[in-house]
Amino acid sequence: MGKLAVVTDLHADINHLTIADLQRFRDYLEAQEVTHFHLAGDIANKVKTAVEVVEFFQQGLPTTFHWGNHEMADIGKEQDFEDYNHQHFLNFSTVELSSSHVLLGVNGWYDYQFSDIKDANEILRLKNLFWYDRMIQRAGTDPEISQRVSERLGKVLTTIPADKKIVVATHFVPKEEFIVQHTGKYQRWNHLNAFLGAKIFGETLEQFPAVEQVVFGHTHRRFGTQTIDDIIYHCRPFGYYFEWQLTRAFVLDNQLAEVFNPTKMRGILRRNQPAFDRYKEQHVLDEFKRSVTMIDY
């Protein structure tokens, strides 16, 4: 028996995670007797930093990774999106966890199908206007890329022995059940659901009964664990510091705001930076614990 741990959306640079923070995380994983650790994208904005984080964890336990959209903005060669040359990069490839289980890593992408806008040109205009991914240069349209990713995923799944149970780690959202539909003054955010994931990805996974569990993030909303059509889905991303539960507690307990609105937290935290830094140091491990998916195998 072993234990797989998966974390998405660590954002080590944006969250100003220190070596001491990462050491706390690694010590916790080792204390939980984790035998394999996987970082499922958005480890950091810079590829160099992301790889350094991977190699830090690798010093204590076997660690693999794949990209999210944030690392992709720092990638210059098309080949490196899907076939990055690093011994611990796990995209369209597997690691044997045990005689019964394998871990399959895949970056994923998005196909606009989760948006309430159906005009692809309008969606692309919004993306190029302010979405982070406007800095990513890839061959083909987003729906075309998503189609290629899903086709390659299907081919890889056909090569896995039928007696193996498959745990898939990906970055982007594979099922519409994990897409939030806003109402009222926030309804316009539904347009941006276009960039959260792909229906075709989830449909591809459902064609293979051996796919037992799927771990993903990107949405920055924690849905916990849900079973849909016999597949167990896990979504509990680490996310940005201004979204964290520890930040909510810090702000509300100190009466720094009447309500917690993540979009308005950065200014409040800057004005109270020394106190927040001390609080974060004391509680960041608890936030990490809330974001880790543990799977026994």
Short mmCIF file of C-alpha atoms in Angstrom, two decimals:
data_model
loop_
_atom_site.label_atom_id
_atom_site.label_comp_id
_atom_site.label_asym_id
_atom_site.label_seq_id
_atom_site.Cartn_x
_atom_site.Cartn_y
_atom_site.Cartn_z
CA MET A 1 0.00 0.00 0.00
CA GLY A 2 1.05 3.57 -0.68
CA LYS A 3 -0.35 7.09 -0.60
CA LEU A 4 -0.51 9.62 -3.43
CA ALA A 5 -0.74 13.34 -2.65
CA VAL A 6 -1.72 15.88 -5.33
CA VAL A 7 -1.74 19.68 -5.07
CA THR A 8 -2.83 22.14 -7.75
CA ASP A 9 -2.32 25.89 -8.03
CA LEU A 10 0.48 26.28 -5.51
CA HIS A 11 1.50 29.64 -7.09
CA ALA A 12 4.69 29.65 -5.04
CA ASP A 13 5.84 33.05 -6.32
CA ILE A 14 2.55 34.94 -6.18
CA ASN A 15 1.95 33.54 -2.70
CA HIS A 16 5.49 34.47 -1.57
CA LEU A 17 6.10 30.96 -0.27
CA THR A 18 9.44 30.73 1.50
CA ILE A 19 11.79 27.77 1.79
CA ALA A 20 10.53 27.45 5.37
CA ASP A 21 6.95 27.21 4.06
CA LEU A 22 7.89 24.54 1.53
CA GLN A 23 9.80 22.66 4.23
CA ARG A 24 6.66 22.65 6.41
CA PHE A 25 4.67 21.26 3.49
CA ARG A 26 7.24 18.55 2.76
CA ASP A 27 7.53 17.59 6.42
CA TYR A 28 3.76 17.24 6.60
CA LEU A 29 3.64 15.01 3.51
CA GLU A 30 6.39 12.83 4.91
CA ALA A 31 4.59 12.63 8.28
CA GLN A 32 1.48 11.45 6.43
CA GLU A 33 3.62 8.70 4.87
CA VAL A 34 3.03 9.97 1.34
CA THR A 35 4.88 7.78 -1.14
CA HIS A 36 4.35 9.91 -4.27
CA PHE A 37 3.68 13.65 -4.64
CA HIS A 38 2.35 15.31 -7.79
CA LEU A 39 2.07 19.03 -8.53
CA ALA A 40 -0.74 19.51 -11.05
CA GLY A 41 0.06 22.84 -12.65
CA ASP A 42 0.40 26.51 -11.73
CA ILE A 43 3.31 25.75 -9.45
CA ALA A 44 4.73 29.17 -10.32
CA ASN A 45 4.69 31.79 -13.08
CA LYS A 46 8.25 31.03 -14.15
CA VAL A 47 9.32 27.61 -15.38
CA LYS A 48 12.63 27.93 -13.52
CA THR A 49 10.86 28.57 -10.22
CA ALA A 50 8.38 25.76 -10.82
CA VAL A 51 11.16 23.27 -11.48
CA GLU A 52 13.03 24.45 -8.37
CA VAL A 53 9.92 23.79 -6.28
CA VAL A 54 9.57 20.32 -7.80
CA GLU A 55 13.20 19.54 -7.09
CA PHE A 56 12.85 20.76 -3.51
CA PHE A 57 10.06 18.27 -2.85
CA GLN A 58 11.93 15.60 -4.77
CA GLN A 59 14.70 15.76 -2.15
CA GLY A 60 12.28 14.22 0.36
CA LEU A 61 9.89 12.10 -1.67
CA PRO A 62 9.24 11.03 -5.28
CA THR A 63 7.66 14.03 -7.02
CA THR A 64 6.23 14.57 -10.51
CA PHE A 65 4.56 17.55 -12.17
CA HIS A 66 2.91 18.97 -15.24
CA TRP A 67 2.07 22.47 -16.40
CA GLY A 68 -0.81 24.80 -15.78
CA ASN A 69 -1.52 27.93 -17.79
CA HIS A 70 0.76 30.10 -15.64
CA GLU A 71 3.93 28.19 -16.52
CA MET A 72 2.84 28.08 -20.15
CA ALA A 73 3.13 31.87 -20.36
CA ASP A 74 6.86 31.44 -19.73
CA ILE A 75 7.39 28.72 -22.36
CA GLY A 76 8.90 29.71 -25.68
CA LYS A 77 9.01 26.46 -27.66
CA GLU A 78 5.83 24.68 -28.77
CA GLN A 79 7.32 21.27 -27.99
CA ASP A 80 7.81 22.24 -24.34
CA PHE A 81 4.08 22.66 -23.72
CA GLU A 82 3.38 18.94 -23.97
CA ASP A 83 6.80 17.26 -24.06
CA TYR A 84 9.02 19.22 -21.70
CA ASN A 85 12.40 17.57 -21.24
CA HIS A 86 12.59 16.87 -17.52
CA GLN A 87 12.77 13.48 -15.86
CA HIS A 88 9.91 14.28 -13.47
CA PHE A 89 7.58 15.89 -16.04
CA LEU A 90 4.43 13.78 -16.30
CA ASN A 91 2.27 14.71 -19.30
CA PHE A 92 0.63 12.03 -21.46
CA SER A 93 2.70 9.56 -19.47
CA THR A 94 2.28 7.42 -16.40
CA VAL A 95 3.97 6.45 -13.18
CA GLU A 96 3.27 3.02 -11.74
CA LEU A 97 2.16 3.59 -8.17
CA SER A 98 1.60 -0.08 -7.38
CA SER A 99 0.75 -3.35 -9.08
CA SER A 100 -2.87 -2.13 -9.29
CA HIS A 101 -2.66 1.66 -9.77
CA VAL A 102 -1.01 4.11 -12.16
CA LEU A 103 -0.89 7.90 -12.12
CA LEU A 104 -1.47 9.58 -15.48
CA GLY A 105 -0.55 13.25 -15.79
CA VAL A 106 -1.93 15.57 -18.47
CA ASN A 107 -1.86 19.37 -18.65
CA GLY A 108 -5.27 19.73 -20.31
CA TRP A 109 -6.69 22.87 -21.97
CA TYR A 110 -10.05 24.55 -22.66
CA ASP A 111 -12.58 24.57 -25.48
CA TYR A 112 -14.92 27.52 -24.60
CA GLN A 113 -17.87 25.15 -23.98
CA PHE A 114 -18.35 26.26 -20.37
CA SER A 115 -18.96 29.91 -21.33
CA ASP A 116 -22.40 31.49 -21.69
CA ILE A 117 -21.07 33.22 -24.84
CA LYS A 118 -21.20 31.08 -27.99
CA ASP A 119 -19.38 33.43 -30.37
CA ALA A 120 -15.77 32.19 -30.46
CA ASN A 121 -14.52 35.51 -31.81
CA GLU A 122 -16.04 37.37 -28.87
CA ILE A 123 -14.54 34.90 -26.42
CA LEU A 124 -11.13 35.34 -28.03
CA ARG A 125 -11.53 39.13 -27.84
CA LEU A 126 -12.15 38.88 -24.09
CA LYS A 127 -9.16 36.59 -23.69
CA ASN A 128 -6.85 38.98 -25.52
CA LEU A 129 -8.25 41.92 -23.58
CA PHE A 130 -7.21 40.87 -20.08
CA TRP A 131 -7.02 37.09 -19.48
CA TYR A 132 -3.58 35.91 -18.32
CA ASP A 133 -3.36 33.39 -21.16
CA ARG A 134 -3.13 36.14 -23.78
CA MET A 135 0.63 35.83 -23.24
CA ILE A 136 0.65 32.15 -24.28
CA GLN A 137 1.56 31.49 -27.91
CA ARG A 138 0.35 28.12 -29.23
CA ALA A 139 -0.38 26.70 -32.67
CA GLY A 140 -4.10 26.56 -33.47
CA THR A 141 -7.24 27.87 -31.81
CA ASP A 142 -8.10 26.94 -28.24
CA PRO A 143 -10.83 24.49 -29.30
CA GLU A 144 -8.38 22.91 -31.77
CA ILE A 145 -5.73 22.57 -29.06
CA SER A 146 -8.28 21.02 -26.70
CA GLN A 147 -9.31 18.56 -29.41
CA ARG A 148 -5.67 17.53 -29.94
CA VAL A 149 -5.12 17.13 -26.21
CA SER A 150 -8.21 14.96 -25.82
CA GLU A 151 -7.34 12.78 -28.82
CA ARG A 152 -3.82 12.21 -27.52
CA LEU A 153 -5.24 11.49 -24.05
CA GLY A 154 -7.52 8.84 -25.53
CA LYS A 155 -4.63 7.18 -27.33
CA VAL A 156 -2.55 7.08 -24.13
CA LEU A 157 -5.45 5.60 -22.15
CA THR A 158 -5.77 2.76 -24.67
CA THR A 159 -2.16 1.74 -23.94
CA ILE A 160 -2.67 1.26 -20.19
CA PRO A 161 -3.26 -2.38 -19.23
CA ALA A 162 -6.89 -3.16 -18.52
CA ASP A 163 -6.12 -4.51 -15.05
CA LYS A 164 -4.73 -1.14 -13.88
CA LYS A 165 -6.81 1.45 -12.02
CA ILE A 166 -6.02 4.93 -13.29
CA VAL A 167 -5.68 8.14 -11.29
CA VAL A 168 -5.62 11.15 -13.62
CA ALA A 169 -4.01 14.41 -12.51
CA THR A 170 -4.77 17.38 -14.73
CA HIS A 171 -4.97 21.15 -14.38
CA PHE A 172 -8.11 22.30 -16.16
CA VAL A 173 -11.73 21.54 -15.26
CA PRO A 174 -13.09 18.39 -16.96
CA LYS A 175 -16.76 18.56 -15.93
CA GLU A 176 -19.43 21.25 -16.05
CA GLU A 177 -20.54 20.35 -12.51
CA PHE A 178 -17.48 22.24 -11.28
CA ILE A 179 -18.28 25.45 -13.15
CA VAL A 180 -19.94 28.20 -11.09
CA GLN A 181 -22.76 30.08 -12.77
CA HIS A 182 -22.96 33.58 -11.33
CA THR A 183 -26.08 35.70 -11.08
CA GLY A 184 -26.78 39.38 -10.54
CA LYS A 185 -23.91 41.85 -10.75
CA TYR A 186 -21.36 39.03 -11.09
CA GLN A 187 -23.09 37.38 -14.05
CA ARG A 188 -20.55 38.77 -16.51
CA TRP A 189 -17.94 36.46 -14.96
CA ASN A 190 -19.76 33.58 -16.63
CA HIS A 191 -18.15 34.73 -19.90
CA LEU A 192 -14.74 33.75 -18.51
CA ASN A 193 -15.81 30.18 -17.80
CA ALA A 194 -14.68 29.69 -21.41
CA PHE A 195 -11.09 29.40 -20.15
CA LEU A 196 -11.64 27.02 -17.25
CA GLY A 197 -11.75 23.65 -18.98
CA ALA A 198 -13.14 21.38 -21.66
CA LYS A 199 -16.21 19.17 -21.90
CA ILE A 200 -14.44 16.96 -24.42
CA PHE A 201 -11.76 16.15 -21.85
CA GLY A 202 -14.30 14.79 -19.39
CA GLU A 203 -16.09 12.92 -22.15
CA THR A 204 -12.83 11.23 -23.13
CA LEU A 205 -12.16 10.11 -19.56
CA GLU A 206 -15.66 8.64 -19.28
CA GLN A 207 -14.97 6.28 -22.17
CA PHE A 208 -12.45 4.36 -20.06
CA PRO A 209 -13.87 2.39 -17.08
CA ALA A 210 -10.36 2.02 -15.64
CA VAL A 211 -10.30 5.76 -14.85
CA GLU A 212 -11.09 5.65 -11.16
CA GLN A 213 -10.18 9.13 -9.86
CA VAL A 214 -9.44 12.56 -11.35
CA VAL A 215 -7.68 15.43 -9.55
CA PHE A 216 -7.75 18.95 -11.00
CA GLY A 217 -7.76 22.64 -10.10
CA HIS A 218 -7.45 25.90 -12.07
CA THR A 219 -10.89 27.11 -10.99
CA HIS A 220 -9.52 28.27 -7.58
CA ARG A 221 -12.73 27.05 -5.98
CA ARG A 222 -12.65 24.11 -3.64
CA PHE A 223 -15.37 21.59 -4.41
CA GLY A 224 -13.87 18.79 -2.35
CA THR A 225 -14.58 15.25 -3.53
CA GLN A 226 -17.55 14.28 -5.68
CA THR A 227 -18.49 11.12 -7.57
CA ILE A 228 -20.04 11.60 -11.02
CA ASP A 229 -20.84 8.65 -13.30
CA ASP A 230 -18.62 6.28 -11.31
CA ILE A 231 -15.55 8.56 -11.42
CA ILE A 232 -14.30 10.22 -8.22
CA TYR A 233 -13.34 13.86 -8.82
CA HIS A 234 -11.19 15.91 -6.43
CA CYS A 235 -10.98 19.71 -6.66
CA ARG A 236 -9.35 21.63 -3.81
CA PRO A 237 -6.77 24.03 -5.29
CA PHE A 238 -4.32 25.90 -3.05
CA GLY A 239 -5.11 29.16 -4.86
CA TYR A 240 -4.00 32.75 -4.25
CA TYR A 241 -3.18 34.12 -0.80
CA PHE A 242 -6.01 36.65 -0.97
CA GLU A 243 -8.52 33.80 -1.46
CA TRP A 244 -7.36 31.60 1.41
CA GLN A 245 -9.42 30.64 4.43
CA LEU A 246 -6.58 31.83 6.65
CA THR A 247 -6.84 35.25 4.99
CA ARG A 248 -10.59 35.33 5.61
CA ALA A 249 -9.98 34.57 9.28
CA PHE A 250 -7.22 37.19 9.56
CA VAL A 251 -9.30 39.94 7.98
CA LEU A 252 -12.59 39.24 9.74
CA ASP A 253 -11.13 38.43 13.16
CA ASN A 254 -9.21 41.71 13.10
CA GLN A 255 -12.27 43.61 11.80
CA LEU A 256 -10.35 44.86 8.76
CA ALA A 257 -13.47 44.48 6.58
CA GLU A 258 -17.17 43.88 7.20
CA VAL A 259 -17.33 41.14 4.57
CA PHE A 260 -14.67 39.02 2.91
CA ASN A 261 -14.35 39.81 -0.80
CA PRO A 262 -11.16 38.29 -2.27
CA THR A 263 -11.01 40.87 -5.07
CA LYS A 264 -10.62 43.62 -2.47
CA MET A 265 -8.20 41.91 -0.11
CA ARG A 266 -4.83 42.80 -1.61
CA GLY A 267 -5.00 46.45 -0.58
CA ILE A 268 -6.13 45.56 2.94
CA LEU A 269 -3.33 43.04 3.31
CA ARG A 270 -0.68 45.48 2.04
CA ARG A 271 -1.76 47.98 4.67
CA ASN A 272 -1.39 45.30 7.32
CA GLN A 273 1.54 43.41 5.79
CA PRO A 274 3.72 42.72 8.87
CA ALA A 275 0.78 41.38 10.89
CA PHE A 276 -0.47 39.30 7.94
CA ASP A 277 3.00 37.86 7.31
CA ARG A 278 3.19 36.69 10.93
CA TYR A 279 -0.30 35.19 10.76
CA LYS A 280 0.44 33.50 7.44
CA GLU A 281 3.62 31.93 8.82
CA GLN A 282 1.61 30.44 11.70
CA HIS A 283 -1.29 29.14 9.60
CA VAL A 284 -0.08 28.47 6.03
CA LEU A 285 0.42 24.77 6.74
CA ASP A 286 -3.28 24.50 7.66
CA GLU A 287 -4.13 26.04 4.28
CA PHE A 288 -1.89 23.53 2.56
CA LYS A 289 -3.58 20.67 4.39
CA ARG A 290 -6.95 21.86 3.12
CA SER A 291 -5.66 21.79 -0.46
CA VAL A 292 -4.02 18.37 -0.56
CA THR A 293 -5.82 15.43 -2.14
CA MET A 294 -4.69 12.14 -0.58
CA ILE A 295 -5.40 8.86 -2.38
CA ASP A 296 -4.50 5.48 -0.92
CA TYR A 297 -3.48 2.78 -3.38
#
